[in-house]
mmCIF file of C-alpha atoms and ligand atoms in Angstrom:
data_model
loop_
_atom_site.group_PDB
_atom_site.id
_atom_site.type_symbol
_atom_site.label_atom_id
_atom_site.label_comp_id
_atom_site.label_asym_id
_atom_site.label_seq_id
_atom_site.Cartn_x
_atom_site.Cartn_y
_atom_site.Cartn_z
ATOM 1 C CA UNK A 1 11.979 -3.442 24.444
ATOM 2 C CA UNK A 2 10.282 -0.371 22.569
ATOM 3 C CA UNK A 3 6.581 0.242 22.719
ATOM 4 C CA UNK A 4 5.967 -1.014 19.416
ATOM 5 C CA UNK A 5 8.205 -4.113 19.905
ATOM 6 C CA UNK A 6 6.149 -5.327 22.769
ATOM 7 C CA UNK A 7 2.773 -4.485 20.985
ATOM 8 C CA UNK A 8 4.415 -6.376 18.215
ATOM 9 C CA UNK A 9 5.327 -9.253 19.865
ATOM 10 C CA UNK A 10 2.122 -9.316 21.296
ATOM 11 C CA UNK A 11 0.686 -10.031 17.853
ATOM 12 C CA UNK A 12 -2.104 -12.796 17.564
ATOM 13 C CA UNK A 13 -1.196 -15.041 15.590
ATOM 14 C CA UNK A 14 -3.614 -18.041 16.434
ATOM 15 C CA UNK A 15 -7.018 -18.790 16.337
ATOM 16 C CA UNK A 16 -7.017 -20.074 20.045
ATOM 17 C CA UNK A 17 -6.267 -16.324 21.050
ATOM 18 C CA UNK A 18 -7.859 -14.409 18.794
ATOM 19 C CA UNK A 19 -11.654 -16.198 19.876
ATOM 20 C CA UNK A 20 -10.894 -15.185 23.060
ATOM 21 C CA UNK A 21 -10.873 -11.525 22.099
ATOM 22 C CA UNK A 22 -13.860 -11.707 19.459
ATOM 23 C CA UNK A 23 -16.155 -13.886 18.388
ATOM 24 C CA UNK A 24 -14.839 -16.293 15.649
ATOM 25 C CA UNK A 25 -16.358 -19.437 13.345
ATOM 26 C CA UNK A 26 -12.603 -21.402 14.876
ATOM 27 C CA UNK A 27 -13.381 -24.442 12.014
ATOM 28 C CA UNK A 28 -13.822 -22.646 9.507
ATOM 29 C CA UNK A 29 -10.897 -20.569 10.077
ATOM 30 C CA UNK A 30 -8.426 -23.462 10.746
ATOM 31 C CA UNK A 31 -8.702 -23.972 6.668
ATOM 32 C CA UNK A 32 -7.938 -20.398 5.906
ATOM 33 C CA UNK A 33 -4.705 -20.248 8.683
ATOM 34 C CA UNK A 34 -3.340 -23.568 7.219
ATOM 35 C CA UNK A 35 -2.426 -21.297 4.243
ATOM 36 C CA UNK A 36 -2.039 -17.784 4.496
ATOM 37 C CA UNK A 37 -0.584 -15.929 7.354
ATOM 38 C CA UNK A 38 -2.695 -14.913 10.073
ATOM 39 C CA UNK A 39 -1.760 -11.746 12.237
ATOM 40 C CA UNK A 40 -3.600 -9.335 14.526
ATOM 41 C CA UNK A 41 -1.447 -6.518 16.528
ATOM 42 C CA UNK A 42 -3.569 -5.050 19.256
ATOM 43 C CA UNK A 43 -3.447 -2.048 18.213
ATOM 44 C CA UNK A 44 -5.220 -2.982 15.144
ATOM 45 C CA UNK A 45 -7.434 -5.392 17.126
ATOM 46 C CA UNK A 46 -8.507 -2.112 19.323
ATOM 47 C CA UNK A 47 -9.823 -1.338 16.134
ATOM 48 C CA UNK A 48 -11.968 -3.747 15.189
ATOM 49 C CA UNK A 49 -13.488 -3.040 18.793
ATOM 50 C CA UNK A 50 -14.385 0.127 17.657
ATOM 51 C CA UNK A 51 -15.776 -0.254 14.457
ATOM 52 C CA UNK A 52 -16.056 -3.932 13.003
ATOM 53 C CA UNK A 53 -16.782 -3.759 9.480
ATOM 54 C CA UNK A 54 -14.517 -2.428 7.301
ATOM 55 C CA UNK A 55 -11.439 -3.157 9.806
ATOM 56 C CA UNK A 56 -12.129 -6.645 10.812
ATOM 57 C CA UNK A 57 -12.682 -7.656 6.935
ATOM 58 C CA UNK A 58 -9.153 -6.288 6.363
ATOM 59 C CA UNK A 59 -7.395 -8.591 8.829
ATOM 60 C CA UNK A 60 -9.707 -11.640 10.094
ATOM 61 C CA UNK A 61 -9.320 -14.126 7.965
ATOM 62 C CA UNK A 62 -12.423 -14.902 5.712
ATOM 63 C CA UNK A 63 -13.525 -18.649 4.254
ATOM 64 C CA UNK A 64 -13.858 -17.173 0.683
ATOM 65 C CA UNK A 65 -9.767 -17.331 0.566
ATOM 66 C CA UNK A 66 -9.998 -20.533 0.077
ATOM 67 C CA UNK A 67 -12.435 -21.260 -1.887
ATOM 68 C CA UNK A 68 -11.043 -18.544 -4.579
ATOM 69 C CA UNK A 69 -10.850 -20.927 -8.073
ATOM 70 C CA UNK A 70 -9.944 -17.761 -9.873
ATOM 71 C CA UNK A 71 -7.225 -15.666 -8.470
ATOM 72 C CA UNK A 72 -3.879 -16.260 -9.486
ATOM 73 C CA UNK A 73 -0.843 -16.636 -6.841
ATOM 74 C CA UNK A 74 1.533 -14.068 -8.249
ATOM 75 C CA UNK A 75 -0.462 -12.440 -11.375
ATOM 76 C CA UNK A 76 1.489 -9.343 -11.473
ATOM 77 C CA UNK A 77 4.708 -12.082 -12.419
ATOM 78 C CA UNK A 78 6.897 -10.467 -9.715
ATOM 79 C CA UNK A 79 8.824 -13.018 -9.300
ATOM 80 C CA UNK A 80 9.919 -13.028 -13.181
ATOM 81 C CA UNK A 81 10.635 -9.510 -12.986
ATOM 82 C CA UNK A 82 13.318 -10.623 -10.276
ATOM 83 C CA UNK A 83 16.631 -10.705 -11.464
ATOM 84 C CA UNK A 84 18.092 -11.443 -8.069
ATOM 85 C CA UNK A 85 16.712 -11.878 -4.337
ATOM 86 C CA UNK A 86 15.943 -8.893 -3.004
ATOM 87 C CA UNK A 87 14.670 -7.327 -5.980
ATOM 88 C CA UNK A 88 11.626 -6.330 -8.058
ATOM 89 C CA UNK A 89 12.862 -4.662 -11.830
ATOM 90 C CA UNK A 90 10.034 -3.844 -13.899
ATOM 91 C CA UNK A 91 10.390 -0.422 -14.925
ATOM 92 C CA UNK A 92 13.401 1.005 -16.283
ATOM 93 C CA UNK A 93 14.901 4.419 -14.221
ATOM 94 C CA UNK A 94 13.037 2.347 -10.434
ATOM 95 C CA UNK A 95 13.462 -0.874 -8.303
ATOM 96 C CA UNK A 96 11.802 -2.007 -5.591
ATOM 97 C CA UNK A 97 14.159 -3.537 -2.758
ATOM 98 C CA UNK A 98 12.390 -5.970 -0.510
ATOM 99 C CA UNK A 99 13.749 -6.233 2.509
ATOM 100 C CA UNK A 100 11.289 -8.189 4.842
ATOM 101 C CA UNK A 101 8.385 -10.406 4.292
ATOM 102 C CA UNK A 102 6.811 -9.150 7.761
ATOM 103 C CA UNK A 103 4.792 -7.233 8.448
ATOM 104 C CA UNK A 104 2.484 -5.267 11.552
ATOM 105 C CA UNK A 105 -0.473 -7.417 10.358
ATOM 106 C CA UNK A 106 -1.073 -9.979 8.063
ATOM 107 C CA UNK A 107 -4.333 -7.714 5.567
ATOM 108 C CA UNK A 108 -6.456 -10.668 3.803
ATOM 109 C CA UNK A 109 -6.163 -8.962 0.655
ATOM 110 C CA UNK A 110 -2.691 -8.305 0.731
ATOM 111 C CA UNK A 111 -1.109 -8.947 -2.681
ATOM 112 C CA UNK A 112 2.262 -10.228 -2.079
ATOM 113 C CA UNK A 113 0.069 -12.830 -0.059
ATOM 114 C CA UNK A 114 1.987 -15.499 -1.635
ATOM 115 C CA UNK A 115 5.501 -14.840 0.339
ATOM 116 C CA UNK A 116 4.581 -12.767 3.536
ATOM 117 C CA UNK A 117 4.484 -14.281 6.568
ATOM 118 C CA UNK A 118 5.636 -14.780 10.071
ATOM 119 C CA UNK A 119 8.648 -16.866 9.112
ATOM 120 C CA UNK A 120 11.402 -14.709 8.779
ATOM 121 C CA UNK A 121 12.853 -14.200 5.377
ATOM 122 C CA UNK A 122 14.148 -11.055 5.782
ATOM 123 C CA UNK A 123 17.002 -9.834 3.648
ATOM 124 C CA UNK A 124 20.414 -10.931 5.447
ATOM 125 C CA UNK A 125 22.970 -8.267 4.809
ATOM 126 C CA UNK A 126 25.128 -10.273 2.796
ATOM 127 C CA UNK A 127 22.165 -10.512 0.144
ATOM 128 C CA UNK A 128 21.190 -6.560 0.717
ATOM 129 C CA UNK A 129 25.134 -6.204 -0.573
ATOM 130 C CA UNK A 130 24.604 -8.060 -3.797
ATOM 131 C CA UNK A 131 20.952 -6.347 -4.554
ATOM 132 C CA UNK A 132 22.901 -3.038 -3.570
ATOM 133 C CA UNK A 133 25.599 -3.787 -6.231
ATOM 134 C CA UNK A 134 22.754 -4.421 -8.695
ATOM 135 C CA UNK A 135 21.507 -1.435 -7.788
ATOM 136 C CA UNK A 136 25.034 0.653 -8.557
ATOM 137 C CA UNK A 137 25.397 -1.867 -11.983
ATOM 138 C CA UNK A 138 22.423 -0.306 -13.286
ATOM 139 C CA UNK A 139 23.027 3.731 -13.684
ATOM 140 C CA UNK A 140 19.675 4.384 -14.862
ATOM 141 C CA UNK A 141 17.761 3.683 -12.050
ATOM 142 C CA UNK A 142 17.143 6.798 -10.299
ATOM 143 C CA UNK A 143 14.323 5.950 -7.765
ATOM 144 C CA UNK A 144 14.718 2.972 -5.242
ATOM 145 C CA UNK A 145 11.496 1.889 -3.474
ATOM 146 C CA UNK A 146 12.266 -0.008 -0.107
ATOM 147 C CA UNK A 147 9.307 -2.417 0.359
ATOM 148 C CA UNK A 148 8.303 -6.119 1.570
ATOM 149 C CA UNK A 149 6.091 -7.099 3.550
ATOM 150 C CA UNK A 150 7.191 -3.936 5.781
ATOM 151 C CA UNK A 151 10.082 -2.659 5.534
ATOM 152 C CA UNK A 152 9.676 -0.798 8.705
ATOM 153 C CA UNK A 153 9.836 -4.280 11.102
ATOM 154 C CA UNK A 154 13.273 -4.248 10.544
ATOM 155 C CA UNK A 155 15.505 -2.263 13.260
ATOM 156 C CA UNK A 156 16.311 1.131 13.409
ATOM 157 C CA UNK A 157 20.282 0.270 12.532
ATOM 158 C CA UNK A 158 19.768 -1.908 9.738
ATOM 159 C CA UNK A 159 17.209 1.155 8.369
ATOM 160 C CA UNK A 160 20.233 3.372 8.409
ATOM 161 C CA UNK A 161 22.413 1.148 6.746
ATOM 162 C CA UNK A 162 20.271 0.540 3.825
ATOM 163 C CA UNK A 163 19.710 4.186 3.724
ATOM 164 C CA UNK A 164 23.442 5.353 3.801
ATOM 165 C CA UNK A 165 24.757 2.601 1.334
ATOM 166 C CA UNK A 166 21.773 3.407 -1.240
ATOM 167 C CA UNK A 167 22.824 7.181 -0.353
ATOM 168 C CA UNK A 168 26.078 6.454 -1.221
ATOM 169 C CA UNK A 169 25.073 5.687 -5.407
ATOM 170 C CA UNK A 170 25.584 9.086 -7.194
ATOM 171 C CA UNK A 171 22.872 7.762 -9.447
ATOM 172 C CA UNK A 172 19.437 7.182 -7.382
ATOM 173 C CA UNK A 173 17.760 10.103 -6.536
ATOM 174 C CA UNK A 174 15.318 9.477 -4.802
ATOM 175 C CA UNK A 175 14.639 6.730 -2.265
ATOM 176 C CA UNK A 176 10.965 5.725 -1.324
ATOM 177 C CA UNK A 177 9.621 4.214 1.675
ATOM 178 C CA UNK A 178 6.611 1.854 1.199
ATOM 179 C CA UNK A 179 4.938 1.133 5.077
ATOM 180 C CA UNK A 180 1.866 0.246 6.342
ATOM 181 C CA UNK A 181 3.194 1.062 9.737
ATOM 182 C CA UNK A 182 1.839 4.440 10.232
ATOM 183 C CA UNK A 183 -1.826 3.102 10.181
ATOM 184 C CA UNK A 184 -1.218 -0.408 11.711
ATOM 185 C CA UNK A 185 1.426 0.116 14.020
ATOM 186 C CA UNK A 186 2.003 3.846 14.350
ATOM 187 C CA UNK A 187 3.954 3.273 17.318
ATOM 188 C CA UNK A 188 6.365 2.263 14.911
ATOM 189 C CA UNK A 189 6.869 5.518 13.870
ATOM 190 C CA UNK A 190 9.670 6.824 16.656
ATOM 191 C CA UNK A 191 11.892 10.321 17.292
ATOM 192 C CA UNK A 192 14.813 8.441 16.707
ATOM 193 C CA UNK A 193 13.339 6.860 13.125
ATOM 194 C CA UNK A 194 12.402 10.619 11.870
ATOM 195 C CA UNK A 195 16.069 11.240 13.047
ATOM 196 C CA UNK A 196 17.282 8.789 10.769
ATOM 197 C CA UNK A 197 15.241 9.570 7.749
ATOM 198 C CA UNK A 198 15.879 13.165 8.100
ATOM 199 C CA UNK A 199 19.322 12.299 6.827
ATOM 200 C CA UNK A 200 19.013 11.125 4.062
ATOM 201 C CA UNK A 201 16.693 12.994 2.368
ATOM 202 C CA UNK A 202 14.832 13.213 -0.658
ATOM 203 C CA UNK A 203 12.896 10.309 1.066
ATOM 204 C CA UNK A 204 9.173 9.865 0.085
ATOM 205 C CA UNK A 205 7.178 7.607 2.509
ATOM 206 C CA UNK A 206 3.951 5.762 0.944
ATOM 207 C CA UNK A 207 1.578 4.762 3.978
ATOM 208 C CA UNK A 208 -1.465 2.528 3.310
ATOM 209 C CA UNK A 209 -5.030 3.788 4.868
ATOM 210 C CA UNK A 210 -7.955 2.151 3.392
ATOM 211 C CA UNK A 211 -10.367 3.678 5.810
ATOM 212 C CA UNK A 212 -11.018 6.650 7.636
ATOM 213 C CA UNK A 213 -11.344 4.361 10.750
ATOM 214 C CA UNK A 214 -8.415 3.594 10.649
ATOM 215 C CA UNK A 215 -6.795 7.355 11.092
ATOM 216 C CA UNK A 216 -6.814 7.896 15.007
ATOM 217 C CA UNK A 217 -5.129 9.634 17.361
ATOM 218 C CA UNK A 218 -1.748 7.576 16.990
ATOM 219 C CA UNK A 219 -1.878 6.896 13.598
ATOM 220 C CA UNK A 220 -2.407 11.077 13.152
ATOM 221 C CA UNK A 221 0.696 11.461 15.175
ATOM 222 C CA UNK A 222 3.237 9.231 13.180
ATOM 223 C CA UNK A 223 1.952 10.979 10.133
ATOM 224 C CA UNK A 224 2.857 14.124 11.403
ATOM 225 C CA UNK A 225 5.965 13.014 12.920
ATOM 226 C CA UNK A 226 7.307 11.862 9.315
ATOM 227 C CA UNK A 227 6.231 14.982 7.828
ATOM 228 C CA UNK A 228 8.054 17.575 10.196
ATOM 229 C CA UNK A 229 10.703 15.600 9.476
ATOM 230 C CA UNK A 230 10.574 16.335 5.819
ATOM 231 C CA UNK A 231 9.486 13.365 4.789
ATOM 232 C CA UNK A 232 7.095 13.364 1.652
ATOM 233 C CA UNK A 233 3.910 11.509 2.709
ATOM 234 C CA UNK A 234 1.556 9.637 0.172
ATOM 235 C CA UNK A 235 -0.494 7.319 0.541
ATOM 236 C CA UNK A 236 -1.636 4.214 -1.209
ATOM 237 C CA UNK A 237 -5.649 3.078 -0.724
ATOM 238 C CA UNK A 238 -6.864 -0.782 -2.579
ATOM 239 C CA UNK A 239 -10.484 -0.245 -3.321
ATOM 240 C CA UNK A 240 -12.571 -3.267 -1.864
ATOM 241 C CA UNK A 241 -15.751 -4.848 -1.334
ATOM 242 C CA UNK A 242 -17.498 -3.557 1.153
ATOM 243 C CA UNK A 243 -14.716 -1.999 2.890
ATOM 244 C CA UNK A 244 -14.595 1.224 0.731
ATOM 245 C CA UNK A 245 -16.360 0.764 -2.294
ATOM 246 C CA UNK A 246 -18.538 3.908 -1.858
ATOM 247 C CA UNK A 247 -17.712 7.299 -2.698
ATOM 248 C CA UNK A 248 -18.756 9.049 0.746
ATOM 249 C CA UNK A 249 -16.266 6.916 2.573
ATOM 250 C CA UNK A 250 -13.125 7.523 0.293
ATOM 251 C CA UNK A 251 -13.928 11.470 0.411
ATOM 252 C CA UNK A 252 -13.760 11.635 4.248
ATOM 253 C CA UNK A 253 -10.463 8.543 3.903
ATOM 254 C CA UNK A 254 -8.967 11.069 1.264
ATOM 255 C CA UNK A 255 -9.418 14.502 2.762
ATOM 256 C CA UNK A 256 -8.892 13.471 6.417
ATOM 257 C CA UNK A 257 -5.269 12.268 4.892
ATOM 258 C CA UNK A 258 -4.794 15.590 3.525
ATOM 259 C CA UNK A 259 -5.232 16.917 7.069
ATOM 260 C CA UNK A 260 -2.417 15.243 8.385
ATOM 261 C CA UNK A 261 -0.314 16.075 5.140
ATOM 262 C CA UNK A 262 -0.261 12.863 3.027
ATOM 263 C CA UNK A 263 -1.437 13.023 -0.027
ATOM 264 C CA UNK A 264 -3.612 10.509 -1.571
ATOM 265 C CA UNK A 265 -1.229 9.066 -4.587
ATOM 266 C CA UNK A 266 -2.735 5.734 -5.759
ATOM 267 C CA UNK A 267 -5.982 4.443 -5.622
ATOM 268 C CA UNK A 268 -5.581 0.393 -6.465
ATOM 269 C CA UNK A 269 -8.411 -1.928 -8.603
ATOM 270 C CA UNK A 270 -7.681 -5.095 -6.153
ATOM 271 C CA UNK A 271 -5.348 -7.556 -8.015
ATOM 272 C CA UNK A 272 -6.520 -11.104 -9.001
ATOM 273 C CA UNK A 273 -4.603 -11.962 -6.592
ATOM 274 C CA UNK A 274 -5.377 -15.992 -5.820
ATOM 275 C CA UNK A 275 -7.337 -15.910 -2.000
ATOM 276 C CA UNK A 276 -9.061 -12.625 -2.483
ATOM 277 C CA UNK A 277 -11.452 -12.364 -5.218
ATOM 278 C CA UNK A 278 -14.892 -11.922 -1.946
ATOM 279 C CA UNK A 279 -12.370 -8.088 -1.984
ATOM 280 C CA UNK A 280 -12.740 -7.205 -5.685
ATOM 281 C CA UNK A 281 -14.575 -4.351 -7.572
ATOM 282 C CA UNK A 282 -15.457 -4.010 -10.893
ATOM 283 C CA UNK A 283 -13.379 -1.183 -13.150
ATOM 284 C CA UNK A 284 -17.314 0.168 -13.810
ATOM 285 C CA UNK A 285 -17.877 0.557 -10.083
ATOM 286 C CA UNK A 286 -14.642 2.190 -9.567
ATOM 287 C CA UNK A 287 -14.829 4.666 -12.590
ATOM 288 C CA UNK A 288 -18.263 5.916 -11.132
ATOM 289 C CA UNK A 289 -16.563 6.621 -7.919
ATOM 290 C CA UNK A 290 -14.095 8.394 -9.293
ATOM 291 C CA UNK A 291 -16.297 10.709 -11.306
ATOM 292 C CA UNK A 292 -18.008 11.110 -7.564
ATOM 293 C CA UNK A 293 -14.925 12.532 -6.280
ATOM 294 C CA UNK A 294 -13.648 14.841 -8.938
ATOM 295 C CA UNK A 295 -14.476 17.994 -9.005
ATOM 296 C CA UNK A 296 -16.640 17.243 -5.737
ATOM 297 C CA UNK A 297 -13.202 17.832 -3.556
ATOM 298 C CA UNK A 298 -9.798 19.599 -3.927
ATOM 299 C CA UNK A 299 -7.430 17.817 -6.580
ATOM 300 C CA UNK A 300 -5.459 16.715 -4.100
ATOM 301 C CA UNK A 301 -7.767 14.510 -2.579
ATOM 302 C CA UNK A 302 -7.629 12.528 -5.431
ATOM 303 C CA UNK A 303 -5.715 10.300 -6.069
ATOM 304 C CA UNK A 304 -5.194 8.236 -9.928
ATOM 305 C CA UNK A 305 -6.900 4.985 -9.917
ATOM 306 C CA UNK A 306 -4.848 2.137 -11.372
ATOM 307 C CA UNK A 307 -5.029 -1.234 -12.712
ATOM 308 C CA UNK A 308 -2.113 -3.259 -12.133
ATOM 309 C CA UNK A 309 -2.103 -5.191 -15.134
ATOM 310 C CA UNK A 310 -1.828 -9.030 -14.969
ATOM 311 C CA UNK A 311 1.532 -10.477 -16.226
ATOM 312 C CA UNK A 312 3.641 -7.262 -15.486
ATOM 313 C CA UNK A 313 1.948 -5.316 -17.467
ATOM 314 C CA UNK A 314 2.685 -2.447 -15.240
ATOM 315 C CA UNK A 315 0.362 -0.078 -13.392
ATOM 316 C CA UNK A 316 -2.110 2.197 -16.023
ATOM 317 C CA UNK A 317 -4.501 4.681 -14.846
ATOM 318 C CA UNK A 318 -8.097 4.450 -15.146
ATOM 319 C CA UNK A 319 -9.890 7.930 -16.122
ATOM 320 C CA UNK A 320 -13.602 8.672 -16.201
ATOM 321 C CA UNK A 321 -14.666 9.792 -19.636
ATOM 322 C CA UNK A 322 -15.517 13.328 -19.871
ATOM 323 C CA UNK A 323 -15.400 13.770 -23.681
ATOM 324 C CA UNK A 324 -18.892 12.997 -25.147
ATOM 325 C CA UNK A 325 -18.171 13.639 -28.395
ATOM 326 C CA UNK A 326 -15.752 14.641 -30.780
ATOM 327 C CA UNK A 327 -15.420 15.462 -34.902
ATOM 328 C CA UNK A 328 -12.088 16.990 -35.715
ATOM 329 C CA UNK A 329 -11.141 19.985 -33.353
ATOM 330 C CA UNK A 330 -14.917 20.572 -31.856
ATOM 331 C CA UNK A 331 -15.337 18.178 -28.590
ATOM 332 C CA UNK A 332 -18.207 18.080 -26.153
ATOM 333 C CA UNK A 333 -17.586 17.801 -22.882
ATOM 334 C CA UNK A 334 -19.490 16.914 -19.998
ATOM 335 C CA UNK A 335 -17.927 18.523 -16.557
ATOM 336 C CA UNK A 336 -18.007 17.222 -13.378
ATOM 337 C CA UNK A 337 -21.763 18.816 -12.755
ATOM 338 C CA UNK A 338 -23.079 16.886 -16.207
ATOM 339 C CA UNK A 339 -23.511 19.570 -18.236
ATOM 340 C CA UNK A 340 -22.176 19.800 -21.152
ATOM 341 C CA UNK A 341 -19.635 22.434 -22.721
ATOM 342 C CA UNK A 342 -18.414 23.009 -26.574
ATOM 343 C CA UNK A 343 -14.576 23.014 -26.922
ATOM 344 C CA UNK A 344 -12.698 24.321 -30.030
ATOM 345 C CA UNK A 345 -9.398 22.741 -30.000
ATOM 346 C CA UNK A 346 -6.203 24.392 -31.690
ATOM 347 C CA UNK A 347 -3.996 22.583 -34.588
HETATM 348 C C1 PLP B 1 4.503 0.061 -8.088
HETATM 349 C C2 PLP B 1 5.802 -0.326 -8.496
HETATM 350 C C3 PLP B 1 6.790 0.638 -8.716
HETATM 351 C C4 PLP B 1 6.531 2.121 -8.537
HETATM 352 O O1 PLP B 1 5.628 2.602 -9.446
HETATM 353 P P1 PLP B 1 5.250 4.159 -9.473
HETATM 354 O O2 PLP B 1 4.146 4.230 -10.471
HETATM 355 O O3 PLP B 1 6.484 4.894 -9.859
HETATM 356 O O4 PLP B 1 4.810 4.528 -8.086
HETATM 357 C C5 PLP B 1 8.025 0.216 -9.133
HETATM 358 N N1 PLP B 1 8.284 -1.093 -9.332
HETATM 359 C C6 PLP B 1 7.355 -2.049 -9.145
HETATM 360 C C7 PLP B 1 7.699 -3.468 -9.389
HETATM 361 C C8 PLP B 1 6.078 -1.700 -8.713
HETATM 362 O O5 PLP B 1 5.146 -2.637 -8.505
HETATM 363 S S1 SF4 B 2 1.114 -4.584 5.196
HETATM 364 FE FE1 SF4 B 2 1.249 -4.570 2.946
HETATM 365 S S2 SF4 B 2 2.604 -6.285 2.441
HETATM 366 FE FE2 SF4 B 2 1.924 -6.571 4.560
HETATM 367 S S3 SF4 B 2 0.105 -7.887 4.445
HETATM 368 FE FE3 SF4 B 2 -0.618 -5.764 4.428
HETATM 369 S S4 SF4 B 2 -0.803 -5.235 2.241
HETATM 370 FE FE4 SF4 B 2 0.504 -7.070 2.399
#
């Protein structure tokens, strides 16, 4: 067994364990477990040692999720947007391919929190075949986003194969990786996976920190690892109540990312998702972050803010306003400093 098999399988996954390791309201908690999954690694639990806020809100499971009247189970309508198992279509020219509903951990805001879980649904390969041959039906889709849960539970073999028979369609350029691995299981990230990838390249890898906790030691390694394989590394924060909801905290989350070269690509507005309305922030809150962080850090540090609208509307960026005032081709701006500044714009 690999390292991050054992650590896996060493996952709690009941409340009888986990209040032997910290100190939990068990009753309470019962409610929540009866219906969403429940799953601490230890690595991630080492965590929570360390620094208890903002980690142990991700992952211990909270009351509030079920007492949530307003959330919706699937509101981005994923599941109409799936023309066959195995696969999400919403946009034109990209796909995602789900091919596990595992994952390292089970994150209590997670929203896909509707199918994950510890019952294995992964994709069998005689499924993978038919969402392949979708896949090669459709020759505008250019960009093929390999998701779940985590794609990255799966093994190393099955990996490949998915890699070489999407690599085999003249027609998809590019093939993304979407894993929370690297922060909550970085172990996950081995020689012999970077081997793999490097491959089959253009891949582009979107990670998932939400907090600058959570980059350590191991977590800095995997990152690395990926990128001197030539992997493209992004990564993918949800804002949240009082995990990261203040501008100090996403500066240090965004440019300590940069310093392991992954690049800060999407910054999410929490879906109203049904089970995790305690996480959400308002679009007002969020925009005044975001006018915090521009021009206060390099541009690469920042990553768009988006809404995911409800019904599959799709994801749209949200921008802070910096145009005061406009008649015909004169604007006002304010810059990032407040002050203003007189534009004259061209036909
Ligand atoms: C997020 C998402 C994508 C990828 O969107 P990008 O903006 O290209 O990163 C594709 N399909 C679905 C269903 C998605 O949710
Ligand atoms: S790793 Fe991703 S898919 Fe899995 S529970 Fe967390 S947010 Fe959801």
């Amino acid at each position: 067994m690999k390292k991050w098999q054992k650590i896996l399988s060493d996952t709690i996954t009941d409340l009888e364990t986990l209040s032997k390791h910290i100190k939990i309201d068990k009753k309470m908690m019962k409610k929540v477990g009866k219906k969403y999954a429940i799953g601490i690694n230890p690595y991630y639990l080492s965590l929570i040692r360390k620094h208890r806020g903002p980690i142990w809100k991700q992952c211990i499971p909270d009351i509030l999720e079920v007492i949530d009247e307003i959330g919706r189970k699937d509101p981005l309508m994923e599941d109409k947007y799936t023309p066959i198992k195995g696969i999400v279509h919403r946009y034109r020219d990209r796909v995602l391919l789900v091919v596990s509903n595992m994952c390292a951990g089970y994150c209590r805001f997670c929203t896909r929190k509707r199918k994950i879980g510890l019952k294995d649904k992964t994709v069998k390969k005689q499924e993978f075949r038919k969402a392949i041959n979708y896949i090669k039906r459709h020759k505008y889709v250019r960009d093929v986003i390999i998701s779940g849960g985590d794609p990255l539970l799966i093994y190393d073999d099955m990996i490949e194969y998915y890699l070489k028979e999407l690599r085999k369609i003249k027609h998809v350029q590019i093939i993304r990786i979407d894993s929370r691995t690297p922060c909550v299981l970085p172990q996950r990230i081995t020689p012999r996976l970077c081997s793999i990838f490097k491959k089959y390249h253009p891949i582009y890898f979107n990670t998932h920190f939400n907090h600058y906790y959570e980059i350590t030691r191991e977590s800095r390694k995997a990152c690395e690892m990926l990128a001197d394989a030539g992997v493209m590394m992004g990564n993918q924060t949800v804002l949240m109540r009082g995990v990261n909801d203040d501008a100090k905290t996403l500066k240090r989350l965004f440019e300590e990312l940069l310093t392991m070269r992954v690049r800060p690509y999407y910054l999410y507005l929490p879906d109203a998702v049904k089970g995790t309305y305690h996480f959400r922030v308002s679009i007002r809150k969020g925009l005044k972050i975001m006018k915090q962080l521009i021009g206060h850090t390099s541009g690469l540090a920042i990553p768009h803010f988006i809404v995911d609208l409800k019904h599959g509307g799709g994801k749209t960026p949200l921008l802070p306003n910096y145009i005061i005032k406009h008649t015909g081709k004169r604007y006002i701006f304010k810059n990032f400093e407040g002050k203003k500044y007189f534009y004259a714009d061209v036909e």
